[in-house]
PDB file of C-alpha atoms in Angstrom:
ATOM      1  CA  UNK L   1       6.670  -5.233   9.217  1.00 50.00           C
ATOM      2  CA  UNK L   2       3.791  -4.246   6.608  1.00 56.00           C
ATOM      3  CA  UNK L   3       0.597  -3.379   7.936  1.00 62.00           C
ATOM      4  CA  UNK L   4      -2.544  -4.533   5.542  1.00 62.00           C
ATOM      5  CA  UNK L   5      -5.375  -2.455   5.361  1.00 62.00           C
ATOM      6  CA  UNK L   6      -8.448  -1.889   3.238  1.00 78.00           C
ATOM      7  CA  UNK L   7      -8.780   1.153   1.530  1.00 82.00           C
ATOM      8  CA  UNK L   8     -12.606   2.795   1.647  1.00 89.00           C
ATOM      9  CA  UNK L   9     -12.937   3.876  -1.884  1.00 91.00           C
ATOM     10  CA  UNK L  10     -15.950   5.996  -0.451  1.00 93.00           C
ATOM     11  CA  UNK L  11     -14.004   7.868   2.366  1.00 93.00           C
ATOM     12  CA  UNK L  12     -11.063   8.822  -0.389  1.00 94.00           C
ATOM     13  CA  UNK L  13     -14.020  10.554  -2.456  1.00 94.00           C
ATOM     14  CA  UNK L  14     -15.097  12.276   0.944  1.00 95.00           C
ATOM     15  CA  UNK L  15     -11.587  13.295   1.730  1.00 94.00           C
ATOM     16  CA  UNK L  16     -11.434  13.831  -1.808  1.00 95.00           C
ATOM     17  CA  UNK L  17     -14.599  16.436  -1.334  1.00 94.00           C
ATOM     18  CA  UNK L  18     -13.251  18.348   1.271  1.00 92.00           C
ATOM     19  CA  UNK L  19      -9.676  19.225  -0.118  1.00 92.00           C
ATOM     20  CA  UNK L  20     -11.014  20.361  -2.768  1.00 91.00           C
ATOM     21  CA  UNK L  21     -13.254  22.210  -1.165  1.00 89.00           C
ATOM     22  CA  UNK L  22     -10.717  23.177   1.540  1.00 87.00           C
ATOM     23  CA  UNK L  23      -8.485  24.721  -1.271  1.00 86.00           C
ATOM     24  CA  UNK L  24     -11.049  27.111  -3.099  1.00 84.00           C
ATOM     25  CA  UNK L  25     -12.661  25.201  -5.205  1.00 88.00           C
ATOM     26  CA  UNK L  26     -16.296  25.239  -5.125  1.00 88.00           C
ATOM     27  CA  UNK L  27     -17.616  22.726  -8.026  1.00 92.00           C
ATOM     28  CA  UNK L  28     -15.513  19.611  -9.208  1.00 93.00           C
ATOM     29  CA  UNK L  29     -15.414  20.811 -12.133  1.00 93.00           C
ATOM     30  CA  UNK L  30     -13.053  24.022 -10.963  1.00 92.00           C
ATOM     31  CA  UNK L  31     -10.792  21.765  -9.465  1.00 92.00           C
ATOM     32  CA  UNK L  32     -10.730  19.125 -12.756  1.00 93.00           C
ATOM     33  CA  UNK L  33      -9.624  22.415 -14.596  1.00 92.00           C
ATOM     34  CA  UNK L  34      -7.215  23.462 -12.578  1.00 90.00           C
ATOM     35  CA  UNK L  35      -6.017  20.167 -12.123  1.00 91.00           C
ATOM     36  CA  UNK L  36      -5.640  19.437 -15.822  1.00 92.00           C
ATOM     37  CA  UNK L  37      -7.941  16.346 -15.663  1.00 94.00           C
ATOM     38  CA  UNK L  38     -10.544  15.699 -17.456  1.00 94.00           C
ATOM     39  CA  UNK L  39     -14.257  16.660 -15.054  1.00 95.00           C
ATOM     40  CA  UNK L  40     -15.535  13.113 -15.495  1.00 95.00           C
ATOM     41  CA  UNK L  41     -11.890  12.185 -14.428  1.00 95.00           C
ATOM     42  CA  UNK L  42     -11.708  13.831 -11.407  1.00 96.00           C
ATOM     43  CA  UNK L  43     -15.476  13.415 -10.760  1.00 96.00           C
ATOM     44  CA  UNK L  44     -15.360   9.890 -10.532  1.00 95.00           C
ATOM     45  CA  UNK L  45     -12.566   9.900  -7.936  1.00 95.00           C
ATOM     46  CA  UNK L  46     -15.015  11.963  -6.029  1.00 95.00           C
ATOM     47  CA  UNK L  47     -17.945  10.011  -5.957  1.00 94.00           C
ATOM     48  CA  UNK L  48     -16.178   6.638  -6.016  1.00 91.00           C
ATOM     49  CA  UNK L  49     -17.804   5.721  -9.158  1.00 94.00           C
ATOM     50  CA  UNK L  50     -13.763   4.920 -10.745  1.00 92.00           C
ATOM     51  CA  UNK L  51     -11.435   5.755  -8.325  1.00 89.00           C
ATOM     52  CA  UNK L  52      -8.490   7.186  -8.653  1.00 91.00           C
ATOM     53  CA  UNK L  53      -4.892   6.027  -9.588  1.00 90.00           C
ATOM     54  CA  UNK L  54      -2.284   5.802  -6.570  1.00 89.00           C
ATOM     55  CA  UNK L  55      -0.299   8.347  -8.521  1.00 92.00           C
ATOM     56  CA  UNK L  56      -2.929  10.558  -9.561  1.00 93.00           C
ATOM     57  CA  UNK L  57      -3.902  10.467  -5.968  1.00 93.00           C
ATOM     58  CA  UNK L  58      -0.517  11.422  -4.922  1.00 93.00           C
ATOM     59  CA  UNK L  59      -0.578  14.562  -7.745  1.00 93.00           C
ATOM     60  CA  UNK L  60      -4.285  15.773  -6.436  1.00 93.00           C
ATOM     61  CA  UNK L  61      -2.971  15.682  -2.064  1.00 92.00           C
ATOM     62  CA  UNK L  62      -0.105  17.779  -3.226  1.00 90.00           C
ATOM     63  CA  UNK L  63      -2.049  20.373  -5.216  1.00 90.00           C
ATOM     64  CA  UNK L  64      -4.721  20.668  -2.338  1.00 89.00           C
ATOM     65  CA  UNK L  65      -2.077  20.704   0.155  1.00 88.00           C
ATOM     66  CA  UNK L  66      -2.479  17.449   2.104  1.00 91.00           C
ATOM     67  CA  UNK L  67      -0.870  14.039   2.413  1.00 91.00           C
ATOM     68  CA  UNK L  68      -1.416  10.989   0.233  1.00 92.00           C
ATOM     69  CA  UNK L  69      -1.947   9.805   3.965  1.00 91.00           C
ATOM     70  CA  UNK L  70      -4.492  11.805   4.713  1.00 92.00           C
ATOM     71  CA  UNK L  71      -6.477  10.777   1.381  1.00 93.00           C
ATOM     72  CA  UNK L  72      -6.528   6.957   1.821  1.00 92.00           C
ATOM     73  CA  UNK L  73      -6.836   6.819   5.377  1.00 90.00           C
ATOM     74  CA  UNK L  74      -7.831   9.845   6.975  1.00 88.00           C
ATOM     75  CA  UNK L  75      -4.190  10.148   9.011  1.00 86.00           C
ATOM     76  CA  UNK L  76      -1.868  12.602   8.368  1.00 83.00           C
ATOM     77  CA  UNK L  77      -1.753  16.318   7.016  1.00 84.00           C
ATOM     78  CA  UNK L  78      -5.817  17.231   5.896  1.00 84.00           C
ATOM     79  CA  UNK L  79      -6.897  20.436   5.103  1.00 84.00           C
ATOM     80  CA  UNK L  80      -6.779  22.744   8.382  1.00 68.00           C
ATOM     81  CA  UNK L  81     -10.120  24.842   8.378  1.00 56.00           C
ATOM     82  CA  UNK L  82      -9.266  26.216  11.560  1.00 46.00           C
ATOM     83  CA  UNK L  83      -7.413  26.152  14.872  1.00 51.00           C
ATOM     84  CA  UNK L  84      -8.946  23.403  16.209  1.00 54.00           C
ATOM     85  CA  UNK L  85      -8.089  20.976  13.005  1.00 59.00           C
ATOM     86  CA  UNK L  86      -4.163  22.269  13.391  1.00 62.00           C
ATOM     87  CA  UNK L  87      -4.996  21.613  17.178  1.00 66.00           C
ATOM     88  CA  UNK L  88      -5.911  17.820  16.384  1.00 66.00           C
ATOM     89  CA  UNK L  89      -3.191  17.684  13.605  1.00 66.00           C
ATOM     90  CA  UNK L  90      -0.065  18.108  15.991  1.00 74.00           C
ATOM     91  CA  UNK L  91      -1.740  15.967  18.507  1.00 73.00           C
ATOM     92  CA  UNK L  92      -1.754  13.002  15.713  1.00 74.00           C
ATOM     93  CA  UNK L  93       1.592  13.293  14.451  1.00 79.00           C
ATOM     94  CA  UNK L  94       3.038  13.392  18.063  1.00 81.00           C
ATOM     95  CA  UNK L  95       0.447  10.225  18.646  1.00 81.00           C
ATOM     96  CA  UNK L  96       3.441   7.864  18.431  1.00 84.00           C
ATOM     97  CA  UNK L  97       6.448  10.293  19.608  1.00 86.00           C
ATOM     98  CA  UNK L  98       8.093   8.293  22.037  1.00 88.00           C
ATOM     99  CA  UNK L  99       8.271   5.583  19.365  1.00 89.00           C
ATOM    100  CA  UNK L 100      10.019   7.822  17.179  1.00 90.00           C
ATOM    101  CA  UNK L 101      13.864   7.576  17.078  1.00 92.00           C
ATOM    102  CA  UNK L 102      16.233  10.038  19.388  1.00 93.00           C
ATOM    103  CA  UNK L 103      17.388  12.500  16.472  1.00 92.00           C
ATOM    104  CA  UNK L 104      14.166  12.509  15.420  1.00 90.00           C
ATOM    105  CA  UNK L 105      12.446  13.675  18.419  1.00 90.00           C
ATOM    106  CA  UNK L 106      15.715  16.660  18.809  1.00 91.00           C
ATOM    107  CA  UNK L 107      14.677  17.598  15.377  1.00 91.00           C
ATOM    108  CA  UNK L 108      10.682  17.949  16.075  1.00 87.00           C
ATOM    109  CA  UNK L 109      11.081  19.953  19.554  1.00 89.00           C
ATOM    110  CA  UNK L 110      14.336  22.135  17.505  1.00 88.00           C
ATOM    111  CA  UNK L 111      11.924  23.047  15.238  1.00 86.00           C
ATOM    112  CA  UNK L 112       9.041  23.854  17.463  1.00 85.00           C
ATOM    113  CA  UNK L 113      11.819  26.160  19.777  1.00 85.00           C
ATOM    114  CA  UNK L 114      11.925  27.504  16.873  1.00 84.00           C
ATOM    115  CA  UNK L 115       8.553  28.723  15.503  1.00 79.00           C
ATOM    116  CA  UNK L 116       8.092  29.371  19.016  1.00 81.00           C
ATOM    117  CA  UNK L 117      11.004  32.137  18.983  1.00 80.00           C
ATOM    118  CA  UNK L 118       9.937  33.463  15.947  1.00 78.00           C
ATOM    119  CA  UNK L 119       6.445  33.344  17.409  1.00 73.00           C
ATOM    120  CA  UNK L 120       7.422  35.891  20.504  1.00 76.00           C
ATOM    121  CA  UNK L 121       9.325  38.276  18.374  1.00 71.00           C
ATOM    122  CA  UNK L 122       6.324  38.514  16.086  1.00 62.00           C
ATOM    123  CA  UNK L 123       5.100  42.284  17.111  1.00 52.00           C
ATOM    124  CA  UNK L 124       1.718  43.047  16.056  1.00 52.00           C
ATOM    125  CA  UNK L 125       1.269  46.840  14.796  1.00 49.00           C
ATOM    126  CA  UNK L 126      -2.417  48.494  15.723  1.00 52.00           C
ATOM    127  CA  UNK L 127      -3.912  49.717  12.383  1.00 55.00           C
ATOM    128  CA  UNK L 128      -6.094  52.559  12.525  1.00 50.00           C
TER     129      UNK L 128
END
């Protein structure tokens, strides 16, 4: 079943905002360059004035390191400033767990067994 929703052209360039700023880059213009977009280009996607493509959506979550999701609607992987965002992060993904199918639940608490093993044989050395 598809879902229909409206897409806040707005809250993309605010999401927009704060990946960029989330991955190091201070001014738009940074980011354009880095990007290898024109400034006006990226810009625009910012401040809503042209928004962006789907695809050149897609290309700018992946170089800042969050989901497509996350850009048009605010779920999904955002930039993580800090423990509580990773905190609020897991919480959202496992929203819907018991929905999810058998294997895939195995797979998600297998993998957290696992980050949690490496976790405790993580030794910390003192530095003087």
């Amino acid at each position: 079943m598809r879902k229909n929703f409206k897409i806040d052209k707005f809250e993309v360039g605010k999401r927009l905002e704060k990946a960029r700023v989330s991955a190091g880059f201070e001014r738009p213009s940074h980011a354009a360059r880095a990007l290898g977009v024109g400034e006006s280009t990226y810009t625009n996607a910012e401040t809503a004035k042209r928004p962006a493509s789907p695809s050149r959506l897609a290309y700018y979550a992946f170089k800042f390191g969050v989901t497509l999701d996350w850009l048009l609607t605010g779920k999904g992987r955002g930039p993580a400033n800090n423990g509580q965002d990773r905190v609020a992060q897991i919480f959202e993904i496992l929203e819907d767990f018991d929905q999810w199918s058998e294997d895939h639940q195995r797979q998600a608490i297998d993998l957290l067994l696992v980050v949690e093993k490496a976790r405790r044989k993580t030794v910390t050395v003192p530095t003087s």
